[in-house]
Structure formats: C-alpha cells, structure tokens
C-alpha cells in the first residue's frame, strides 16, 4: 500500500520534471527566444517598415517637370559656332544636344519647357519660350540674335520665379560671366546673387552647380574690359555651367538620370539628408570590432545604441555602416568622404580610422548589402558615462571653385578654365543656405559605458 | 532577475564575455539558458538516480561507483550544453566558450553533490550513497 502511494507520487514528480525539462529545451533555441519579442509587434508590419527606411525619406519621384534655360548673350556664341562639314562640334554643343534630347524624349521628364534667356534694351531679363527644335537650331547653328550683356542676378531671379510658378526644375546653362550695364554691380555680386535666389531658398529648393569647359571659337567678351574689350579665341577652353534648381529629390533625378555623365566639378547647396540609414556593425565578420563594445540591445537592427568600455591599452574600435547611395555622386566618392567626413561626440574622444566603400563581397552579404559605405571609428577613452558619437558630413564648398575663379578674365588664353569672380557668385549662393543646416547628413549613435 | 543572477554566477569566475561584441547574447540568452538547464538537468539526474532507479525500480545501482557514473554523465551534459548554446546562437567560439563549459562542469559537480545530499534520504536502496552523512538511521 505504502509502496503504491509512493509510486504514484513519484510518477507525478517524474511527470512534473519531464514537463519542466521539456519547456526548458523548447526555450533553448535562439530563434524561439526571439519569437515572443517578434510576436508583440506585428511581424509583417516590421518587414514592410524596413525597406521604407532604407530609401531616401521622401521617395524619389519617377518623373519630373523640367525647364531648360539657355542663355544666348553674345558671350555664348563662341560655344556654339556655326556647324560646317568637317568641323567638329564643341563639347558644349555635344553635351547640350544630349541634354535637351534627354529632356525632350527621356523617360524621366514629364512636362518640359525650353527657354532662351536674354535681355531687352533696358537690361531687363527676358525668357523666350521656344520649341525643342528652335533651341536645337540655336545650339547647332549658332546664335543669330545680338544680346549685349547678362544681368546675372536679374536673370536668375526671373528664372527661379518662373520655375516656382510652374513647379518645374530649372536647368540653367550659361557661362555665368556677369555682364551688368553698370560696372559697380560687380562689387555687390554676391549679395545680388543671394537676393536673386532668396525665393528658391524660401521654397526649400536646392541648387546643384556643375562646371564644365568647352572649346570656344569666336569673340570672347571678358568681364574685365582692360586691356582688350573683346578677344577672338580659337578653341581655348572656356568654362560654362549648368545650374539645376529645384526640390532636392527632383534635382537629383535630373542630375542622375537626365544629365547622367556629370563633370567632375560639382557643387551642391541646400542638400540635406535627414534620415540616411545607418547602423553600428558589431557582429559582422567583415568588420570585427576591437575592445569592449557591444550593441545595447541584442537583436536591434539597425543598432544605434552601444555599450563600450575602452581600456588604456585596448581602445575601442568599431564600424558604422552608412547608406549614402541617395547622396550626389561626388559626395559618395571615397576621396571626398575621407577628406570631409567628421566624427564628433559628447562624452568621448573618437577619431575616424578609415572610410571604405562596399565592395562586391560586402554587396553579396545579406545584412550588409544595404550599406554603401563603412566608417571605422576609434574611441580611446570616455569622458562621461553616456553620450553620443556622430558621423557627419559638413556642408563644404568644393575646392575646384577657388581654382576656377579669377579676378581678371581679360586673357583667357593665358589662364584657361577660369570664370570672373566665380567665388563671389558661389559665396552668394552659400550665404543663402549657410544658416539652414551645417551638415549634409548626421548619423548619431548613443552610447553608455559598459558595466 | 534570473538573467542577472546567472550572468553574475558565470562572470564572477569567467569575467566579461569574450569576444565582447556578443556580451548581450551571453548575458541575455546563453548564461540564463545554460544555468537553468544546469539546475533542471542536474535535479532530474539526481531524482532519476535516487527515486527511479533506487526506489521505484530497485535496479541495484546503489553503489558509489554508480553514483559517480551519473555524476560524470551529468558533467558531460553540462559540458555540451554551453557549447551548443553558443554555437546555436551564432556566437563566435573562443577559448572563453570552453572555459565557460569547464566552469559549467564544475558547477554541475557541485550541484549534483548538493542535490544528492538533499534528496538521498528519500531513496530506499541508495540512501547511504555516496556516503551516510548527514542521514542517521
């Protein structure tokens, strides 16, 4: 009897322990560990969210409205010499024909307009709406009109206003040699440019400036009229510029898909990326961290909070993955990023060890494929128990602008590829956007001292 | 609570997890899982030895050498579990992993002994295994 009672008791005990064991084994696997967490937030929604954050915050439009403005003052004539059999077209002609053809027939342009920018007898800017064929004829066979000067600020203002009214992106092609009726206006050029573009900044538009050169045949009208008022050039390289003004995403559609082969000389103003995807990469085999550093949350993806504890002889080093594929191409170049990328912090003293772009093997690795660039950061010491580490790209004026600017453009043959007071023009644009934001993007990682 | 208890239990001996980037995996998953399983499996082994084999079934495995066999079997399980835990959670293995497994073995020996002392009095054939103390009869 006693034995029987014990027997049943221990059967129960055995059953209990068996059940407990069973439960324990179930809990063991890593996947199932994560399951309750996933179950609390609807899983499909999470998945749908992920790709949305990887694209630039306002989705890039598929098609944009474009207005092309070609300045046709006498100073532009040399870029578009009359075609003759056996005579090669200039770079300007080739590029412009490609451009307007892309605008006319390309798949990324919805509404289009073509305008010839000139001035009337009283130096007021005039924008003549013309057909695609008319503009093509101007480029191919030269300018027949006689337009004296280019009141640069007034022209820009008129163009910006027109494009804002039509909600189109402006593509402005000009040599950007200011030709005012009153020479005193040169002194206030930067301020005038700033005023002329004020409305664009006000509307949240961005400006992309592309500098290129083309052989120039014909009469060149320098801004500085001494010693020569005009010179005849025969194939010297003279700069011309394409300005693209519009909402940031639309400007990028134009620069990346309509203009396509961009020259090396690029400058961007008013570009800002508030939500570029980034993550601290702490478990990837390709980017092994050093020292005591780990993600604050075990399954966080992306990981934007870390715990770290640098020791005297064991500094912390880890990699931050960034998706910069939405940025203008010139800003994506490794050389540019190496030169300009900064790391700042509260509570630590980090420095950048290296900047690399994703190579083929990384692009083939799931989880890493969504990042285009990798910044390795070293943290030798902490000055507080918690804080932030930010990788940021400051708004900088490209170096080519200084190199392409001159205070005397009277003899372009001696100093090729220079534009009169280009720095002043750019200063004006920059002043406009100076207070808008200091950084093109900023990727901030929170940290706590590891316990 | 359980997490920090087991993390503390292992890190007391082993120090901070290495490689450090998997610290949270160790603290949130591997340490608690291993610790819980260590407790439960050791308890189950002791119960099987004293109550199933030496009470319900009366198999005659009451000698100390049999008890030691179970102790070693439990230690082997205690060595394997940490390693499967670490590899199963995609954590890079390191000498730390094996030190951890070794520490778990030591804990399993201690626990098996403690559970034996506590539970052996309920056994019919093996109440003096591995020794008579602390029971008096």
XYZ file of C-alpha atoms in Angstrom:
588
model
C 0.000 0.000 0.000
C 2.687 2.399 1.134
C 4.816 1.480 -1.850
C 1.909 2.067 -4.196
C 1.284 5.504 -2.769
C 4.926 6.404 -3.220
C 4.850 5.021 -6.690
C 2.023 7.276 -7.794
C 3.637 10.229 -6.032
C 6.872 9.741 -7.859
C 5.195 9.185 -11.132
C 3.717 12.633 -10.636
C 7.102 14.072 -9.726
C 8.638 12.481 -12.779
C 5.889 13.859 -14.938
C 6.426 17.315 -13.493
C 10.153 17.253 -14.057
C 9.633 15.888 -17.527
C 7.314 18.765 -18.301
C 9.769 21.276 -16.909
C 12.603 19.829 -18.895
C 10.517 19.868 -21.988
C 9.712 23.525 -21.520
C 13.325 24.314 -20.912
C 14.505 22.617 -24.040
C 11.956 24.464 -26.071
C 13.154 27.758 -24.780
C 16.701 26.975 -25.606
C 16.971 27.798 -29.289
C 17.900 31.289 -30.258
C 15.134 31.630 -32.809
C 12.419 30.826 -30.355
C 13.924 33.185 -27.854
C 13.257 35.989 -30.241
C 9.801 34.820 -31.127
C 7.919 36.372 -28.193
C 9.523 39.710 -28.955
C 8.504 39.453 -32.577
C 5.025 38.356 -31.626
C 4.352 41.504 -29.612
C 4.924 43.665 -32.662
C 3.157 42.514 -35.792
C 5.850 40.852 -37.839
C 4.747 41.728 -41.386
C 4.477 45.385 -40.481
C 8.050 45.351 -39.266
C 9.205 43.917 -42.530
C 7.332 46.477 -44.525
C 8.911 49.210 -42.474
C 12.466 48.165 -43.172
C 12.678 48.911 -46.905
C 10.811 52.164 -46.392
C 13.543 53.487 -44.132
C 16.303 52.466 -46.493
C 15.075 54.720 -49.259
C 15.531 58.458 -49.018
C 12.829 59.852 -46.769
C 10.654 61.471 -49.435
C 10.612 58.847 -52.151
C 12.403 59.975 -55.279
C 9.881 60.924 -57.937
C 9.880 58.872 -61.097
C 9.289 61.817 -63.387
C 9.974 65.493 -63.011
C 8.913 68.633 -64.803
C 11.889 70.386 -66.333
C 12.503 73.850 -67.743
C 15.695 74.353 -69.704
C 17.068 77.883 -69.864
C 19.816 78.598 -72.335
C 21.478 81.949 -72.065
C 22.078 83.428 -75.515
C 24.078 86.582 -74.958
C 26.893 87.358 -77.382
C 29.332 85.808 -74.905
C 27.776 82.407 -75.516
C 28.195 82.486 -79.271
C 31.678 81.022 -79.174
C 30.392 77.813 -77.587
C 28.048 77.288 -80.490
C 29.946 78.064 -83.685
C 28.043 77.546 -86.902
C 28.409 73.979 -87.971
C 30.254 73.250 -91.139
C 31.108 69.990 -92.811
C 34.371 68.615 -91.487
C 34.265 70.819 -88.416
C 33.866 69.068 -85.122
C 31.158 70.115 -82.738
C 32.334 71.654 -79.471
C 31.983 69.856 -76.141
C 29.311 72.372 -75.304
C 27.300 71.533 -78.379
C 27.602 67.791 -77.827
C 26.630 67.948 -74.196
C 23.804 70.392 -74.719
C 22.302 68.371 -77.548
C 22.355 65.272 -75.364
C 20.820 67.212 -72.533
C 17.918 68.717 -74.416
C 17.280 65.469 -76.228
C 17.076 63.710 -72.873
C 14.690 66.368 -71.646
C 12.585 66.142 -74.805
C 12.419 62.376 -75.165
C 13.782 60.888 -71.952
C 11.573 58.780 -69.741
C 12.301 60.720 -66.568
C 10.859 64.009 -67.740
C 7.125 64.687 -67.656
C 6.370 68.316 -68.612
C 9.129 70.244 -70.314
C 9.778 73.787 -71.372
C 12.616 75.366 -73.351
C 13.554 78.993 -72.833
C 16.115 81.317 -74.327
C 17.362 83.753 -71.708
C 18.359 87.195 -72.945
C 17.894 90.818 -72.047
C 15.896 93.576 -73.552
C 17.105 97.034 -74.475
C 16.744 98.221 -70.896
C 18.787 95.350 -69.467
C 15.757 93.523 -68.163
C 15.889 89.759 -68.452
C 13.616 88.152 -71.000
C 12.767 84.475 -71.106
C 11.571 83.418 -74.527
C 9.597 80.215 -74.595
C 10.688 78.258 -77.657
C 10.185 74.799 -79.056
C 12.669 71.981 -78.747
C 13.605 72.370 -82.397
C 14.271 76.067 -82.062
C 16.627 75.513 -79.181
C 18.302 72.697 -81.059
C 18.848 75.037 -84.017
C 20.425 77.612 -81.746
C 22.859 75.046 -80.410
C 23.680 73.556 -83.783
C 23.854 76.629 -85.984
C 24.707 79.342 -83.537
C 23.069 82.394 -82.070
C 21.831 84.957 -84.559
C 20.474 87.441 -82.028
C 22.539 90.289 -80.739
C 22.242 90.288 -76.975
C 24.688 92.562 -75.244
C 25.032 91.507 -71.645
C 23.881 89.156 -68.978
C 22.392 90.730 -65.884
C 23.129 87.588 -63.918
C 21.157 88.167 -60.694
C 18.125 89.510 -62.530
C 18.186 86.597 -64.941
C 18.411 84.056 -62.109
C 15.587 85.718 -60.280
C 13.327 85.662 -63.321
C 14.152 82.017 -63.966
C 13.590 80.916 -60.389
C 10.284 82.731 -60.260
C 9.095 81.153 -63.477
C 10.057 77.663 -62.374
C 8.468 78.078 -58.992
C 5.255 79.173 -60.662
C 5.362 76.170 -62.969
C 6.644 73.820 -60.258
C 9.412 72.703 -62.559
C 13.087 72.047 -62.053
C 15.247 74.693 -63.722
C 18.270 73.729 -65.745
C 20.229 76.888 -66.470
C 23.064 76.848 -68.972
C 25.308 79.879 -69.051
C 28.924 80.974 -68.879
C 27.979 82.882 -65.739
C 30.038 85.868 -66.714
C 28.235 88.752 -65.180
C 27.616 91.484 -67.730
C 25.958 94.364 -65.958
C 25.216 97.658 -67.594
C 26.762 99.334 -64.584
C 30.238 98.100 -63.642
C 29.677 98.993 -59.985
C 27.391 95.998 -59.694
C 30.410 93.700 -59.614
C 31.129 94.765 -56.074
C 27.772 93.599 -54.810
C 27.622 90.466 -56.936
C 27.482 88.014 -54.027
C 24.723 89.940 -52.284
C 22.798 90.276 -55.554
C 23.051 86.564 -56.269
C 21.833 85.865 -52.781
C 18.823 88.120 -53.211
C 18.007 86.660 -56.573
C 17.843 83.136 -55.210
C 16.124 84.048 -51.976
C 12.798 82.816 -53.226
C 14.316 79.438 -54.098
C 15.699 79.011 -50.613
C 12.398 80.190 -49.203
C 10.599 77.444 -51.101
C 13.072 74.847 -49.836
C 14.740 74.374 -53.191
C 18.282 73.103 -53.567
C 20.926 74.161 -56.057
C 23.342 71.918 -57.880
C 26.130 73.566 -59.864
C 28.054 71.640 -62.471
C 31.117 73.181 -64.040
C 32.465 72.110 -67.381
C 34.645 73.543 -70.134
C 34.324 73.644 -73.857
C 36.497 74.869 -76.710
C 35.476 78.385 -77.619
C 35.531 79.750 -81.185
C 34.814 83.398 -81.763
C 34.508 86.623 -79.897
C 35.039 86.383 -76.183
C 33.671 89.172 -74.013
C 35.661 89.306 -70.782
C 34.128 90.928 -67.740
C 37.300 92.939 -67.233
C 37.485 95.177 -70.248
C 41.125 96.202 -69.999
C 43.353 95.972 -71.953
C 41.096 94.303 -74.519
C 37.342 94.832 -74.744
C 36.961 91.625 -76.714
C 39.215 88.870 -77.886
C 38.928 86.354 -80.642
C 39.534 82.834 -79.404
C 40.182 79.760 -81.442
C 39.486 76.688 -79.377
C 40.580 77.856 -75.930
C 38.814 76.096 -73.077
C 36.206 78.347 -71.513
C 34.052 77.264 -68.588
C 30.313 77.024 -68.767
C 27.984 75.989 -66.016
C 24.797 74.053 -65.612
C 22.768 75.066 -62.606
C 19.954 72.829 -61.520
C 17.482 74.411 -59.130
C 14.532 72.611 -57.629
C 13.394 70.403 -54.772
C 16.283 68.225 -53.635
C 14.860 64.891 -54.814
C 13.902 66.300 -58.208
C 17.296 67.914 -58.677
C 18.797 64.509 -58.056
C 16.583 62.892 -60.642
C 17.798 65.498 -63.106
C 21.486 65.177 -62.225
C 21.480 61.386 -62.057
C 19.063 60.424 -64.776
C 18.699 63.315 -67.176
C 22.188 64.806 -67.218
C 23.815 61.459 -66.479
C 27.540 61.917 -67.177
C 28.320 64.692 -64.785
C 31.576 66.613 -64.960
C 33.980 66.324 -62.031
C 33.234 69.870 -60.942
C 30.109 69.655 -58.839
C 28.796 71.756 -56.010
C 25.619 71.248 -54.043
C 23.791 73.751 -51.912
C 20.811 73.191 -49.688
C 21.152 69.430 -49.847
C 20.307 67.693 -46.641
C 19.552 64.095 -45.790
C 17.747 63.787 -42.533
C 17.292 60.068 -42.447
C 20.099 58.168 -44.044
C 20.065 54.544 -42.876
C 22.979 53.656 -40.618
C 23.942 51.139 -38.013
C 26.818 50.196 -35.764
C 28.117 46.902 -37.132
C 29.312 44.866 -34.191
C 28.716 41.264 -35.124
C 29.715 41.217 -38.766
C 32.739 39.072 -39.519
C 33.992 41.581 -42.085
C 34.052 44.395 -39.534
C 35.132 42.854 -36.278
C 35.150 45.424 -33.517
C 38.035 45.717 -31.113
C 37.935 46.238 -27.400
C 34.874 46.046 -25.207
C 31.942 47.208 -27.291
C 28.541 45.671 -27.869
C 25.098 46.681 -29.037
C 22.905 47.816 -26.158
C 20.073 45.723 -27.443
C 20.821 42.184 -28.501
C 18.591 41.994 -31.547
C 18.497 45.652 -32.543
C 18.657 46.072 -36.279
C 19.829 48.685 -37.062
C 21.879 49.083 -33.921
C 22.021 52.740 -32.911
C 22.866 52.324 -29.245
C 26.017 50.714 -27.957
C 27.793 49.943 -24.723
C 31.520 50.395 -24.652
C 34.420 50.452 -22.290
C 37.768 51.497 -23.727
C 40.778 50.463 -21.678
C 44.137 52.215 -21.660
C 45.878 49.655 -23.811
C 42.743 48.429 -25.532
C 40.898 51.250 -27.287
C 37.503 50.511 -28.737
C 37.225 50.356 -32.498
C 34.077 49.622 -34.408
C 32.487 50.185 -37.790
C 29.408 52.174 -38.679
C 27.618 51.228 -41.863
C 26.006 54.072 -43.819
C 23.751 54.030 -46.834
C 24.860 57.064 -48.817
C 23.517 55.866 -52.137
C 20.982 58.692 -52.100
C 23.648 61.390 -51.985
C 25.020 63.177 -55.047
C 27.655 61.003 -56.654
C 30.531 63.382 -55.979
C 29.733 63.183 -52.278
C 29.798 59.414 -52.396
C 33.389 59.288 -53.596
C 35.760 57.849 -51.042
C 38.276 60.643 -51.528
C 35.653 63.256 -50.809
C 34.388 61.422 -47.744
C 37.884 60.774 -46.419
C 38.606 64.458 -46.678
C 35.356 65.784 -45.294
C 33.700 63.214 -43.077
C 33.911 64.173 -39.419
C 33.181 62.381 -36.216
C 32.064 64.335 -33.204
C 30.982 63.254 -29.798
C 29.779 64.211 -26.398
C 31.336 62.124 -23.682
C 34.168 60.566 -25.664
C 37.053 61.391 -27.965
C 36.544 59.448 -31.148
C 38.526 59.595 -34.365
C 37.964 58.143 -37.818
C 40.276 55.275 -38.671
C 39.139 54.568 -42.199
C 36.366 55.115 -44.705
C 35.617 52.385 -47.204
C 33.015 51.727 -49.837
C 31.152 48.453 -50.122
C 32.977 46.004 -52.377
C 31.483 43.074 -54.229
C 31.807 40.615 -51.356
C 30.044 43.001 -48.995
C 27.305 43.672 -51.507
C 26.738 39.917 -51.618
C 26.405 39.657 -47.826
C 22.830 39.919 -46.642
C 22.552 42.426 -43.833
C 25.482 44.427 -45.160
C 24.206 44.899 -48.690
C 22.041 47.815 -47.613
C 25.041 49.911 -46.595
C 27.187 51.607 -49.206
C 29.936 52.996 -47.008
C 31.693 51.937 -43.838
C 33.346 54.242 -41.365
C 35.654 52.768 -38.763
C 35.716 54.778 -35.568
C 38.232 54.544 -32.749
C 37.301 55.575 -29.220
C 40.380 55.652 -26.995
C 38.634 56.995 -23.938
C 35.341 58.080 -22.488
C 34.883 61.339 -20.653
C 31.367 60.574 -19.447
C 29.283 57.534 -18.655
C 26.942 58.140 -21.540
C 26.812 60.294 -24.621
C 26.698 60.248 -28.387
C 29.057 59.618 -31.256
C 28.079 61.234 -34.554
C 29.477 60.695 -38.003
C 28.640 63.746 -40.060
C 29.338 65.318 -43.405
C 29.630 69.098 -43.153
C 28.456 71.383 -45.936
C 31.695 72.408 -47.616
C 32.463 74.473 -50.680
C 34.311 72.289 -53.155
C 37.936 73.202 -53.812
C 37.518 73.463 -57.568
C 35.569 76.683 -57.169
C 38.619 78.581 -55.996
C 40.697 77.077 -58.742
C 38.160 78.096 -61.384
C 37.749 81.632 -60.166
C 39.742 84.634 -61.297
C 39.790 88.359 -60.716
C 40.898 89.099 -64.227
C 39.479 87.160 -67.121
C 40.771 89.513 -69.775
C 43.117 86.983 -71.316
C 41.533 83.522 -71.151
C 44.225 82.078 -73.383
C 46.807 82.655 -70.658
C 44.666 81.398 -67.806
C 42.230 78.844 -69.147
C 39.239 77.413 -67.350
C 38.579 80.427 -65.205
C 35.460 82.463 -64.628
C 35.401 86.006 -63.395
C 34.525 86.201 -59.688
C 33.099 82.702 -59.530
C 33.875 82.606 -55.807
C 31.726 85.668 -55.319
C 28.841 84.098 -57.158
C 29.183 80.917 -55.124
C 29.557 82.905 -51.900
C 26.209 84.434 -52.654
C 24.605 81.024 -53.072
C 26.303 79.717 -49.990
C 25.284 82.635 -47.843
C 21.731 81.763 -48.706
C 21.951 78.249 -47.327
C 24.535 78.917 -44.654
C 22.099 79.019 -41.785
C 19.904 76.217 -42.993
C 21.966 73.297 -41.762
C 25.585 72.584 -41.053
C 25.557 69.015 -42.204
C 24.588 67.087 -45.292
C 23.817 64.174 -43.019
C 24.419 63.103 -39.487
C 24.420 59.574 -38.105
C 24.275 59.549 -34.334
C 24.984 56.575 -32.126
C 24.090 56.699 -28.450
C 26.488 55.088 -26.042
C 26.638 54.022 -22.449
C 29.660 52.901 -20.538
C 29.627 49.125 -20.393
C 29.024 47.615 -16.964
C 16.444 38.846 -12.297
C 17.252 35.319 -13.395
C 19.336 36.796 -16.200
C 21.490 38.872 -13.917
C 21.718 36.037 -11.394
C 23.150 33.602 -13.902
C 25.285 36.234 -15.643
C 26.729 37.105 -12.257
C 27.245 33.438 -11.420
C 29.338 32.799 -14.521
C 31.016 36.187 -14.915
C 32.137 36.011 -11.297
C 34.523 33.268 -12.353
C 34.968 33.934 -16.063
C 34.969 37.720 -16.300
C 33.413 39.716 -19.119
C 32.319 37.687 -22.148
C 34.832 37.460 -24.984
C 34.506 38.449 -27.806
C 32.916 41.476 -26.184
C 30.594 42.236 -29.079
C 28.489 39.225 -28.078
C 28.164 40.336 -24.459
C 24.411 40.687 -24.646
C 23.962 37.314 -26.273
C 25.810 35.724 -23.410
C 24.004 37.721 -20.751
C 20.513 37.546 -22.139
C 20.470 34.094 -23.668
C 23.426 31.815 -23.106
C 24.056 32.298 -19.381
C 20.427 32.074 -18.242
C 19.647 29.156 -20.542
C 22.710 27.219 -19.542
C 22.211 27.964 -15.868
C 18.562 26.989 -15.873
C 19.266 23.820 -17.753
C 22.129 23.022 -15.439
C 19.770 23.242 -12.458
C 16.965 21.323 -14.043
C 19.001 18.554 -15.647
C 21.091 18.022 -12.534
C 17.956 17.855 -10.423
C 16.410 15.411 -12.877
C 19.518 13.222 -12.861
C 19.551 13.110 -9.070
C 15.850 12.279 -8.968
C 16.293 9.574 -11.572
C 19.194 8.089 -9.677
C 17.693 8.104 -6.184
C 13.988 7.777 -6.799
C 13.572 5.999 -10.099
C 16.485 3.612 -10.181
C 16.867 3.113 -6.473
C 13.357 3.237 -5.240
C 10.683 2.667 -7.831
C 12.641 0.214 -9.960
C 15.153 -1.171 -7.457
C 17.784 -1.741 -10.124
C 20.651 -2.380 -7.743
C 22.669 0.650 -8.932
C 23.186 1.851 -5.400
C 26.958 1.682 -5.138
C 29.120 4.809 -5.066
C 30.632 3.887 -8.433
C 27.164 4.026 -9.950
C 26.576 7.387 -8.346
C 29.899 8.578 -9.797
C 28.826 7.341 -13.226
C 25.771 9.544 -13.011
C 27.873 12.418 -11.741
C 30.146 12.095 -14.784
C 27.236 11.683 -17.171
C 25.760 14.875 -15.771
C 29.134 16.625 -16.128
C 29.360 15.601 -19.773
C 25.916 17.026 -20.419
C 26.981 20.161 -18.563
C 29.966 20.467 -20.883
C 27.995 20.008 -24.083
C 25.124 22.380 -23.314
C 27.152 25.633 -23.153
C 28.846 24.817 -26.426
C 25.581 24.036 -28.208
C 24.134 27.203 -26.707
C 26.974 29.325 -28.023
C 27.051 27.820 -31.493
C 23.255 27.673 -31.658
C 23.049 31.427 -31.143
C 25.582 32.177 -33.888
C 28.161 33.381 -31.440
C 31.778 33.197 -32.423
C 33.526 30.476 -30.418
C 36.546 31.490 -28.433
C 38.634 29.926 -25.676
C 36.191 31.745 -23.435
C 33.494 29.375 -24.673
C 35.421 26.333 -23.470
C 36.350 27.976 -20.199
C 32.667 28.627 -19.767
C 31.872 24.962 -20.480
C 34.520 23.928 -17.973
C 33.127 26.221 -15.283
C 29.705 24.792 -16.005
C 31.107 21.298 -15.431
C 32.491 22.376 -12.067
C 29.120 23.863 -11.150
C 27.412 20.638 -12.247
C 29.636 18.573 -9.923
C 28.863 20.855 -7.006
C 25.156 20.916 -7.744
C 24.914 17.173 -8.265
C 26.567 16.655 -4.905
C 24.340 19.167 -3.146
C 21.155 17.734 -4.644
C 22.318 14.231 -3.701
C 22.816 15.230 -0.092
C 19.418 16.903 -0.005
C 17.425 14.191 -1.732
C 19.096 10.907 -0.919
C 17.140 10.382 2.288
C 14.051 9.632 0.227
C 15.717 6.772 -1.579
C 15.204 3.184 -0.429
C 18.332 1.438 -1.674
C 20.739 4.348 -2.123
C 20.197 6.495 0.951
C 23.835 5.962 2.030
C 25.278 6.725 -1.441
C 27.771 8.318 -1.806
C 28.090 8.321 1.988
C 25.927 8.020 5.037
C 26.264 11.631 6.248
C 24.087 13.566 7.025
C 21.387 10.922 7.349
C 21.094 8.969 10.564
C 19.231 5.753 10.762
